[in-house]
XYZ file of C-alpha atoms in Angstrom:
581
model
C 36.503 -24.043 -31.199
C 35.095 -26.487 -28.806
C 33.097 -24.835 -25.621
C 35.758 -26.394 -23.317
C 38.513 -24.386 -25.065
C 36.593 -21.505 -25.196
C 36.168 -21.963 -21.365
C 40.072 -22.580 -20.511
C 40.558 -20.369 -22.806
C 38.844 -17.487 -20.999
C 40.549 -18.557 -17.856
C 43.965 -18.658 -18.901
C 44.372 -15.470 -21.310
C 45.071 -11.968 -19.828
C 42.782 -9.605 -20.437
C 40.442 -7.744 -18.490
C 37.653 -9.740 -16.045
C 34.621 -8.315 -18.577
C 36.925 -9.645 -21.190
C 37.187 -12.683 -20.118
C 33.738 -13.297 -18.945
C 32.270 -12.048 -21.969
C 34.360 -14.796 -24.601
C 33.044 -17.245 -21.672
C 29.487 -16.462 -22.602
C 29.724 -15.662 -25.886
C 28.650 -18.981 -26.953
C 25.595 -20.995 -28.214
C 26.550 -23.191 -25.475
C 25.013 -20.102 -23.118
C 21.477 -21.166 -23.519
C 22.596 -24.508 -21.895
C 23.887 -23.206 -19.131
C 22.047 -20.149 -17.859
C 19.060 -22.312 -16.565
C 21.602 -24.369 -14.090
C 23.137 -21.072 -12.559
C 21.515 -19.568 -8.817
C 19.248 -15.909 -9.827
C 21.720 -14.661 -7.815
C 24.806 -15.486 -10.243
C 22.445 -13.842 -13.293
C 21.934 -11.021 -11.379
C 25.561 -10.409 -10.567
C 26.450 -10.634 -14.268
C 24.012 -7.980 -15.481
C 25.002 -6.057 -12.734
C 28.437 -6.696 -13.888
C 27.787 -6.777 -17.981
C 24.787 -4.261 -17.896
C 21.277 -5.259 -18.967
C 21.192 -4.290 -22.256
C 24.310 -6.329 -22.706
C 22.387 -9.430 -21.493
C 19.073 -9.852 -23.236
C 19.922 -13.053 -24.526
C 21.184 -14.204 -21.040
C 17.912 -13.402 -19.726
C 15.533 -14.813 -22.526
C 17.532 -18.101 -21.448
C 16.592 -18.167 -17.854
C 13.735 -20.307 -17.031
C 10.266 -18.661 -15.326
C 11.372 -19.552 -11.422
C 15.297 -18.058 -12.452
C 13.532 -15.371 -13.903
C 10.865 -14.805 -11.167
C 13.628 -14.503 -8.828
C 15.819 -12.381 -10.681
C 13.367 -9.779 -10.969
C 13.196 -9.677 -6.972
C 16.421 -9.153 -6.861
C 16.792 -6.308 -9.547
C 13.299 -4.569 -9.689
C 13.322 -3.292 -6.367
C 15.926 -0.331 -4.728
C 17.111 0.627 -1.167
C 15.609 4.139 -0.722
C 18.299 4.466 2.284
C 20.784 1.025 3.246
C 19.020 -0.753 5.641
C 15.466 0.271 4.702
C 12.379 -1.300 2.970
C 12.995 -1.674 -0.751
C 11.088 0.379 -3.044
C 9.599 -0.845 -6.807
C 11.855 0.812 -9.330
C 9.712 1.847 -11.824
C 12.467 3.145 -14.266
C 14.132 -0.603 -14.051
C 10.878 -2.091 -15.293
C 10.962 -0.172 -18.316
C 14.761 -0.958 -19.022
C 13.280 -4.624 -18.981
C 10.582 -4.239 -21.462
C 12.919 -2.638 -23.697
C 15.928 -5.239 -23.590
C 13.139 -8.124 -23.622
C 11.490 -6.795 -27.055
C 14.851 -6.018 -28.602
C 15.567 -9.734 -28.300
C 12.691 -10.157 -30.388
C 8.781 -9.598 -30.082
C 7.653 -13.102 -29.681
C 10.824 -13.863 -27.562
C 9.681 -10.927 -24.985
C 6.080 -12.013 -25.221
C 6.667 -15.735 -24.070
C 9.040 -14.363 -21.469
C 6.570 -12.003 -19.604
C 3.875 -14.248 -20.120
C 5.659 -16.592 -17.735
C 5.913 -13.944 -14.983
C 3.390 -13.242 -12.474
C 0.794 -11.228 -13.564
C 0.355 -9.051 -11.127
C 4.114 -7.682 -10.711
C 3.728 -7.103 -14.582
C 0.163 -5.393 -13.964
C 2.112 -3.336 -11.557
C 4.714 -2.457 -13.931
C 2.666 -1.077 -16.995
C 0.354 0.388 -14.721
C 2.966 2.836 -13.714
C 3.450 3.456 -18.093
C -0.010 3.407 -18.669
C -4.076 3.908 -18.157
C -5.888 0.860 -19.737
C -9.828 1.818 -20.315
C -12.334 -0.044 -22.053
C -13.781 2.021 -25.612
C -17.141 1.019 -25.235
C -17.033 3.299 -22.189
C -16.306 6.444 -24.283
C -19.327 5.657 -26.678
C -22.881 7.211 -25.817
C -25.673 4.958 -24.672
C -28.316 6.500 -26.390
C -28.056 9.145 -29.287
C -30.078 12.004 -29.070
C -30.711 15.338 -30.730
C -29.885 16.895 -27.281
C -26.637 15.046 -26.717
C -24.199 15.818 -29.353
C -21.400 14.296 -27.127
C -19.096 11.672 -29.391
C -16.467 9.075 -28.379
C -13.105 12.142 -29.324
C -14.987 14.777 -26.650
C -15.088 12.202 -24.027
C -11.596 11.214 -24.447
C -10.305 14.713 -24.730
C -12.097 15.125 -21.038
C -10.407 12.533 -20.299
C -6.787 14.178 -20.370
C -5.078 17.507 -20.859
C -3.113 17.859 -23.991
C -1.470 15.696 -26.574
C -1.075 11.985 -25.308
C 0.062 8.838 -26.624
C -2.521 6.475 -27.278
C -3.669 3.601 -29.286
C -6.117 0.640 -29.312
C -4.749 -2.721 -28.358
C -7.112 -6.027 -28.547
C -10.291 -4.188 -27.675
C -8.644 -1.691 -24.874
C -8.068 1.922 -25.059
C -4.472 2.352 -23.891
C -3.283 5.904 -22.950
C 0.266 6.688 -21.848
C 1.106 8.452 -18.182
C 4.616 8.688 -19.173
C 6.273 8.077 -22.692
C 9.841 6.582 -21.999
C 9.107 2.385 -23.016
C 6.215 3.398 -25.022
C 6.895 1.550 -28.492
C 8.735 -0.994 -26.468
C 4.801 -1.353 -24.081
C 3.094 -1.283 -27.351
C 4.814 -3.671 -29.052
C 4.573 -6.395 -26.450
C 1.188 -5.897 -25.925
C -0.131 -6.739 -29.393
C 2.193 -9.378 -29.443
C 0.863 -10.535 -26.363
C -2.734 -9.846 -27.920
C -1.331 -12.109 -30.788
C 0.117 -15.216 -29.158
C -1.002 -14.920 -25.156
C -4.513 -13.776 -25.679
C -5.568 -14.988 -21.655
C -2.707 -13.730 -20.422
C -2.876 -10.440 -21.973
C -6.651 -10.050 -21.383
C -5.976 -11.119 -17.318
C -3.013 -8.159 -17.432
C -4.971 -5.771 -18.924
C -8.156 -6.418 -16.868
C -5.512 -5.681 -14.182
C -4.255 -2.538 -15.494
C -7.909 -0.848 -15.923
C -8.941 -1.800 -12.388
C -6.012 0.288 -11.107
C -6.353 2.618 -13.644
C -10.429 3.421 -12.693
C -9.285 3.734 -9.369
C -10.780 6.222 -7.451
C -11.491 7.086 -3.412
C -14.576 6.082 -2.062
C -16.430 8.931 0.358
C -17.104 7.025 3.218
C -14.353 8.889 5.745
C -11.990 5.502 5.490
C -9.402 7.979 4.528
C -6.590 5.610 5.678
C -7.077 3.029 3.600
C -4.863 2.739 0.795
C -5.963 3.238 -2.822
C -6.031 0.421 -4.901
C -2.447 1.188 -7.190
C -0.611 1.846 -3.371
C -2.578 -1.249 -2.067
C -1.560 -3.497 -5.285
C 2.080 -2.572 -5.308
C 1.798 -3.690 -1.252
C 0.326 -7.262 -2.117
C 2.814 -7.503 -4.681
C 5.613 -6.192 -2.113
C 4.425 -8.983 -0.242
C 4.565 -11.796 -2.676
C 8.023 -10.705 -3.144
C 9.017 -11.061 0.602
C 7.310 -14.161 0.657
C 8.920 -15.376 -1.951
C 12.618 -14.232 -1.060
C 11.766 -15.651 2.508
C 11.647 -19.144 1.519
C 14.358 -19.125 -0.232
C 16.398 -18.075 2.723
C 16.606 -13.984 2.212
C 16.059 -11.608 5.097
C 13.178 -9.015 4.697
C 15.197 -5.646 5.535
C 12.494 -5.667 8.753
C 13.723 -8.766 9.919
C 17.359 -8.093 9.048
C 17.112 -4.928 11.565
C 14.912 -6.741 14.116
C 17.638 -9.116 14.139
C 20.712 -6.522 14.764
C 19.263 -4.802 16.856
C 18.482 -8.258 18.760
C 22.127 -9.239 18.544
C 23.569 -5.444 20.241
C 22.126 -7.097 22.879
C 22.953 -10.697 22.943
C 20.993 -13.097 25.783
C 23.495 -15.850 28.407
C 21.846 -18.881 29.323
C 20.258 -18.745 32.433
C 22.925 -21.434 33.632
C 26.545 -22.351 32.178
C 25.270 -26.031 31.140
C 22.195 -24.903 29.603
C 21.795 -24.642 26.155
C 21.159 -21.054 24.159
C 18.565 -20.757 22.097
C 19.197 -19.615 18.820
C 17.785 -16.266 18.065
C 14.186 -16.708 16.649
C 14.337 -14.518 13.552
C 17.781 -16.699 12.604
C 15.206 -19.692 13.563
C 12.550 -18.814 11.159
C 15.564 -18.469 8.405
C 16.678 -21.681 8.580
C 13.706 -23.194 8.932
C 12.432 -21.441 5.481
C 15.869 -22.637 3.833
C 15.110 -26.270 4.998
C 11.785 -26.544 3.636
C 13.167 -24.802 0.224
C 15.841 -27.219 0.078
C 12.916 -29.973 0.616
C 10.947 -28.708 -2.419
C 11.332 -29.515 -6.025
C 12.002 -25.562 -6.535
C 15.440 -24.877 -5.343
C 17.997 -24.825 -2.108
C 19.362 -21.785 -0.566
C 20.267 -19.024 -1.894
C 23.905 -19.831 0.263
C 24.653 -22.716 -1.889
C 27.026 -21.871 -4.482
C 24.701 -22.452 -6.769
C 20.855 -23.100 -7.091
C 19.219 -26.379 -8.157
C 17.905 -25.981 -11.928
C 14.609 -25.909 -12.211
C 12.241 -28.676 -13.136
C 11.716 -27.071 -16.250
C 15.209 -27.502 -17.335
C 16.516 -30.300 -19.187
C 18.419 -32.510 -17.191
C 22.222 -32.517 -17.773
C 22.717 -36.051 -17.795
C 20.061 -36.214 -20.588
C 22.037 -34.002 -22.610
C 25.303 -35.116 -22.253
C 26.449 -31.588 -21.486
C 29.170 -32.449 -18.904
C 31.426 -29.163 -19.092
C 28.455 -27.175 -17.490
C 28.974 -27.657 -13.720
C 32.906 -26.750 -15.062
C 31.313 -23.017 -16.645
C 29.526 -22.318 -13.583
C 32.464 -22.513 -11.450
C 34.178 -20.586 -14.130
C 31.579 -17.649 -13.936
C 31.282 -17.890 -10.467
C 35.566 -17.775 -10.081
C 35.585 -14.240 -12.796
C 32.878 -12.716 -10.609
C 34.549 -12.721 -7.472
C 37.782 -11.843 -9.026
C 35.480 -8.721 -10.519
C 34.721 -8.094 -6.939
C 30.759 -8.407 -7.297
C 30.561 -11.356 -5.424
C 31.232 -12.873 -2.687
C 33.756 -15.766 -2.237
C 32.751 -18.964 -0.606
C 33.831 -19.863 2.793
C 35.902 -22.790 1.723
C 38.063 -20.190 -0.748
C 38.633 -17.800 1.578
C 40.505 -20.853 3.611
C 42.077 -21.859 0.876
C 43.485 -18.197 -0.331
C 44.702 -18.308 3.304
C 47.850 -17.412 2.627
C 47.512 -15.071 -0.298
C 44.753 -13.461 0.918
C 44.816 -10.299 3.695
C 41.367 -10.852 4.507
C 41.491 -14.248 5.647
C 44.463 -13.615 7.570
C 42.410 -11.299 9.570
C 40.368 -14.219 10.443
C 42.697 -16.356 13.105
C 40.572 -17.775 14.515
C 37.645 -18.478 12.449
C 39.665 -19.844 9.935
C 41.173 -22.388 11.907
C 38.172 -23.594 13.424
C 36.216 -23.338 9.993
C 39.448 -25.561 8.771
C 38.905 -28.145 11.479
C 35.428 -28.669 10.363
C 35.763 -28.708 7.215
C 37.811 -31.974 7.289
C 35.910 -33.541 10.278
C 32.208 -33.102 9.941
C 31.078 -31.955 6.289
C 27.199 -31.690 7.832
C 28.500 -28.953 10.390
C 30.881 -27.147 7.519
C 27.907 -27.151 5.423
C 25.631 -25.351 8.555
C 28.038 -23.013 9.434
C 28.771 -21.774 5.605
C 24.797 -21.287 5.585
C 25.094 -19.099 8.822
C 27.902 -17.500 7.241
C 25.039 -16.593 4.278
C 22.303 -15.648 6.554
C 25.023 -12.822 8.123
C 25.934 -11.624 5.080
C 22.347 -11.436 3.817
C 21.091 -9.527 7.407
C 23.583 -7.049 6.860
C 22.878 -6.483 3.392
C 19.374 -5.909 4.156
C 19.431 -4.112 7.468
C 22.024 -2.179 8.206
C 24.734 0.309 6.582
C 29.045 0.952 6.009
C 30.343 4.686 5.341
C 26.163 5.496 5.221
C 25.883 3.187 2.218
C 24.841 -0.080 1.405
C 27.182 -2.794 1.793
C 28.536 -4.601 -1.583
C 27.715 -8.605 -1.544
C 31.541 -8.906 -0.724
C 31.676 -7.079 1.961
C 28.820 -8.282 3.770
C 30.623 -11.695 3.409
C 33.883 -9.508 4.929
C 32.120 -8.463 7.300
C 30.097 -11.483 8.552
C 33.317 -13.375 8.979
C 35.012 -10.500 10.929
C 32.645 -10.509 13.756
C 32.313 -14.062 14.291
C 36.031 -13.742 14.385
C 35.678 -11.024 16.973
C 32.841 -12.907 18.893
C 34.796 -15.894 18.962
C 37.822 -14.424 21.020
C 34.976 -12.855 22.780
C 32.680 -16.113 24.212
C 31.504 -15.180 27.754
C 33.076 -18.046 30.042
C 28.938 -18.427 31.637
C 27.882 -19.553 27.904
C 27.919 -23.229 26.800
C 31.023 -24.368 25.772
C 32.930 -22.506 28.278
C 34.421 -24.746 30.857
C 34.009 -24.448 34.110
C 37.429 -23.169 35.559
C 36.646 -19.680 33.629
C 38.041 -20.281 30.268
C 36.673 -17.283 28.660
C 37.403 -17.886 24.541
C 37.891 -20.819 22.283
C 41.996 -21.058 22.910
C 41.080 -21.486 26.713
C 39.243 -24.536 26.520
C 41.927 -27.168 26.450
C 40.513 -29.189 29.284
C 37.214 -29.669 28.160
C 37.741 -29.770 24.423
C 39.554 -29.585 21.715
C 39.754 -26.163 20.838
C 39.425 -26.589 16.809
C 35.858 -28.750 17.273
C 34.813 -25.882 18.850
C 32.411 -24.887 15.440
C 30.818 -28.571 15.283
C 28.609 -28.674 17.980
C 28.599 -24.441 17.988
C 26.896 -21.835 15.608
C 28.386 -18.772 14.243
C 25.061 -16.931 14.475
C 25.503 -17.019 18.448
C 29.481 -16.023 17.621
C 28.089 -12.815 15.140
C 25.960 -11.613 18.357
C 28.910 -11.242 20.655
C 31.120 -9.925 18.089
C 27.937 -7.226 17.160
C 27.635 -7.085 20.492
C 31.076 -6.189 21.409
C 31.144 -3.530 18.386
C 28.038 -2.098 19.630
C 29.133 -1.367 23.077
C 33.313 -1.231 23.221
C 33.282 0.533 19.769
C 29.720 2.626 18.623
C 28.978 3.468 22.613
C 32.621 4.371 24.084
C 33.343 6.318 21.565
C 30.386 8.235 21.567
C 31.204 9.064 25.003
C 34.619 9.798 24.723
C 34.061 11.947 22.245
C 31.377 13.725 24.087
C 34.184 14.363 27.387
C 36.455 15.443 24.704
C 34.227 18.093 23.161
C 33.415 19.248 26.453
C 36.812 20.242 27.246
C 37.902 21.334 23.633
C 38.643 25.200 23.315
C 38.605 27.205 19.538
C 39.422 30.421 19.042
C 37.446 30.273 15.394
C 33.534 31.045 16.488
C 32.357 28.562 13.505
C 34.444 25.300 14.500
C 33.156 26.465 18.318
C 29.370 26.717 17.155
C 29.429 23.234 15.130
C 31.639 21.581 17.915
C 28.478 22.463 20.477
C 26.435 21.182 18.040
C 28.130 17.904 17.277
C 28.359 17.428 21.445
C 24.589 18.200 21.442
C 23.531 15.892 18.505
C 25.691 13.210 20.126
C 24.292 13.244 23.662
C 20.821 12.463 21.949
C 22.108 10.145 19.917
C 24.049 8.204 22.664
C 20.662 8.292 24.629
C 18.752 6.725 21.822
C 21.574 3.863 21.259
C 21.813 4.943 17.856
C 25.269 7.178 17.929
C 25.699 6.522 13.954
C 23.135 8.954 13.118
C 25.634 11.950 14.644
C 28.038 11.495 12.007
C 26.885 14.138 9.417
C 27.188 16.222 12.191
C 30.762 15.373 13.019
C 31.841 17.316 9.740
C 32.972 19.974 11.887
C 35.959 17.930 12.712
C 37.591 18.173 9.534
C 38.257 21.817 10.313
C 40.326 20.712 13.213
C 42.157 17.442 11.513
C 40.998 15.427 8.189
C 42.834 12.212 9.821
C 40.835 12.382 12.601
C 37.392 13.577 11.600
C 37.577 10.396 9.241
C 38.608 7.841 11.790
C 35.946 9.142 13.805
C 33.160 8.712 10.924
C 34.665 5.842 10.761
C 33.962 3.891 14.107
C 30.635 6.144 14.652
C 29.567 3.473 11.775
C 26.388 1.709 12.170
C 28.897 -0.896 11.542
C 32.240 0.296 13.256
C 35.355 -0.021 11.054
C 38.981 0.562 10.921
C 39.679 3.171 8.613
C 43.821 3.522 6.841
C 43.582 6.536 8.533
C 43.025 5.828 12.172
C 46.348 3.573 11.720
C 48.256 6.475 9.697
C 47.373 8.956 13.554
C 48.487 5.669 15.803
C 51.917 5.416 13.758
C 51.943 9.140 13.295
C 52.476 8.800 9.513
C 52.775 11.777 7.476
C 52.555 10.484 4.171
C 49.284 10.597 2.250
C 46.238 8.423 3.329
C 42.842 6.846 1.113
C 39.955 8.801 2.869
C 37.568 5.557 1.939
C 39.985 2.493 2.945
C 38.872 0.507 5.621
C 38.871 -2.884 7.266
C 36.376 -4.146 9.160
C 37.553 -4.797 12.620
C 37.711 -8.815 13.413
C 40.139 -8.920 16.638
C 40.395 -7.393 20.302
C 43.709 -6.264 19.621
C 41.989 -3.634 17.038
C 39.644 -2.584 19.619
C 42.675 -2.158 22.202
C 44.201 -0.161 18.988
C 40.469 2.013 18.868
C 41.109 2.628 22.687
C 44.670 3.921 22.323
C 43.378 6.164 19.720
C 40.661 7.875 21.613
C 42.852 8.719 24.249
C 45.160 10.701 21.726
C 42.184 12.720 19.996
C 41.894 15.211 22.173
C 45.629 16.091 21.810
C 45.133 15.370 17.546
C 42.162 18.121 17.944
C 44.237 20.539 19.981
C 47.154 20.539 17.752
């Protein structure tokens, strides 16, 4: 069968999505096409497949897809919205899958990796020491000492060890041992000066030891390694357009409090840490390595064979058929221009008045100013991925992209009439400006990052703030008979004062568990828009239209219009009866 049939074919039959995706790639025509889709699509569909599922996926990447798709999957949010953290358990999974593919295979892989993130890998497996440092320097009748005494000293009970190329390698833990050994006498083998550099790596960190001079702040050289290579990483993901999860917060945090011009004709600036983002995409775009990790998909590398060369025409065709089954899967986002298209199919973008129509008016009047909001749209969904939180969890790709599009939605019905593009008789959103513009070219000469700050904004202060302190006057005059529910109720009213005097009334909500002693509706619409990112939970609805039938405790929307925060009004001023009852 032809690849193209296999292709339509994996479209068009029923099936399950992992079906489907997996008769897509089961191919030879894989190899082809891996090394012309974005890290971020290859990390999806391991994500998706499973790694172990995927080892011949990821021997097909080339050394920058692979690079990057190690950022992406070697490192873990300790808590959402936090620095990431090297997972050392992943690495291991790696070496595994990589030598199952085959020795040699694995060996010319990780020899076209970085040497120091794979130095910092096996140094968390293993301690690399040179033998010539267990043997005696002189031999003497006095000194009976041999090379098996000074290794025993060297450790406390049975350990795995063996001699690789000259080196004395000793396990710290024994999970990925044969998988560690294996590579590295292949590597010994067939990448002698890359294995020598790696392992003359691993015994520097593994000699490591504190120096008594009273600098007892500095770090030691494995913590101070795994920073440089934490570093790299950043530096890395920056020019290619990701937000570090410092930055991400820095620039939240920024946008609760959004700055005006300093007249209505002047011009705003964009917010520098969006700035600095764009500016790292442009120059990425610029360079032989890649574009933006917005795009819907990444440049190949120069190491990959040219397509035209080839002849291999259906390729672009089984991208955008991977691409289409992973958003159907729900791991990844849809682009901008599908969500207008799904218009009417699709509840989300009918949430999305507003932006949608203006989005539509660009998109078939100035492609340049589509294609710089869509990257805007990108840089959103990647700040809240990296700095902030939904139902105290990370936020999935998709709904970061949900998300990003609701507020600008919001902050779009929201523009402040003293903000450019405002006309001067008070027209106060983009429907008011009929005399001095059209009101769909509103997003040409406009950004959406400025939109996302009023809309955060707006969330911040009408939804995280009021109802902090509506909920405070309504604990305050809240009477229990049961002496528990009373003690936890002063306790929630206590944790949310601080809370509400720190501007950070999210962190309350573990506290608010109390109210599900009083009413399960209510305590989770109130977890709800306590969110670090305010939503609108089924349930909040079910209380407004006093529904009695059954209600998902986890489904949400994300809140994209003022008439939902006039709906998150009415519904503060019924708790207090709710709570009562």
């Amino acid at each position: 069968m032809s690849t193209t049939t296999n292709r339509e074919t994996a479209l068009r039959d029923g099936g399950s999505v992992d079906h489907r995706l997996a008769r897509l790639l089961d191919t030879p025509f894989l190899a082809r096409v891996v090394p012309h889709l974005a890290p971020e699509t290859l990390h999806q569909l391991i994500q998706y497949r499973g790694l172990e599922a995927c080892g011949e996926l990821v021997t097909s990447a080339t050394p920058a897809q692979l690079t990057s798709l190690l950022d992406l999957d070697l490192w873990r949010h300790a808590q959402p919205g936090r620095d990431e953290q090297f997972d050392v358990d992943r690495f291991g999974e790696w070496l595994e899958v990589l030598v199952d593919t085959g020795d040699s295979v694995a060996a010319r892989t990780v020899a076209a990796l970085d040497k120091h993130l794979v130095i910092e890998g096996l140094s968390r497996y293993l301690r690399v020491f040179d033998p010539g440092t267990f043997e005696p320097t002189e031999s003497t009748d006095d000194e009976s000492n041999d090379r098996n005494e000074m290794r025993s000293s060297e450790t406390s009970g049975d350990v795995l060890e063996c001699e690789v190329g000259g080196y004395l390698v000793r396990a710290r833990r024994t999970d990925a041992w044969d998988a560690i050994v294996t590579l590295l006498v292949t590597l010994e083998t067939e990448r002698n000066d890359y294995f020598h550099a790696v392992m003359q790596g691993c015994r520097r960190l593994s000699n490591s030891r504190p120096e008594i001079d009273g600098l007892d702040d500095l770090l030691m050289a494995p913590e101070q390694h795994l920073h440089d290579v934490a570093i790299e990483r950043e530096g890395r993901r920056s020019r290619y357009g990701y937000a570090t999860p410092a930055d991400a917060r820095a620039f939240l945090q920024m946008a609760r409090q959004p700055h005006a011009a300093s007249a209505p004709t002047a011009p705003i600036a964009m917010n520098p840490i969006a700035t600095a983002y764009f500016r790292a995409t442009e120059e990425e775009a610029d360079s032989p390595e890649g574009t933006s990790p917005g795009a819907p998909e990444r440049a190949p590398h120069p190491d990959a064979t040219d397509v035209s060369t080839r002849g291999d025409d259906d390729i672009p065709t089984t991208i955008e058929a991977v691409i289409e089954l992973l958003a159907e899967a729900g791991v990844m986002p849809e682009r901008p221009r599908a969500l207008l298209e799904a218009a009417d199919e699709d509840p989300r973008a009918a949430r999305l008045p507003l932006l949608r129509r203006l989005m539509e008016f660009v998109l078939h009047h100035d492609e340049t100013a589509y294609l710089t909001r869509s990257r805007e749209l990108a840089f959103l969904a990647n700040t809240l991925l990296a700095g902030s939180s939904v139902q105290s969890r990370r936020f999935t790709p998709q709904e970061a992209s949900d998300a990003a599009a609701c507020i600008c939605n919001l902050g779009l019905e929201g523009w402040p009439a003293r903000w450019p593009g405002a006309t001067s008789n008070g027209a106060s959103s983009p429907r008011e400006l009929d005399t001095a513009m059209p009101p769909d070219a509103f997003l040409v000469d406009h950004d959406l990052v400025t939109a996302f700050e009023v809309g955060w904004s707006v969330l911040y202060k009408d939804v995280s703030l009021f109802v902090a302190d509506q909920l405070i006057s309504t604990l305050a005059d809240l009477h229990c008979v049961d002496a528990d529910t009373r003690r936890g109720l002063v306790a929630l009213r206590r944790t949310l004062v601080k809370q509400r005097e720190a501007g950070t009334p999210w962190l309350a909500r573990d506290a608010a568990d109390v109210l599900a002693m009083l009413d399960v509706t209510a305590w989770i619409s109130v977890l709800g828009l306590l969110d670090e990112c305010p939503i609108r939970p089924a349930a909040l609805t079910a209380v407004l239209e006093r529904r009695t039938t059954s209600v998902s405790a986890t489904a949400f929307e994300f809140i994209s219009t003022t008439a939902q925060i006039g709906d998150i009004r009415l519904f503060m001023r019924t708790l207090p009866g709710v709570l009562s009852g």
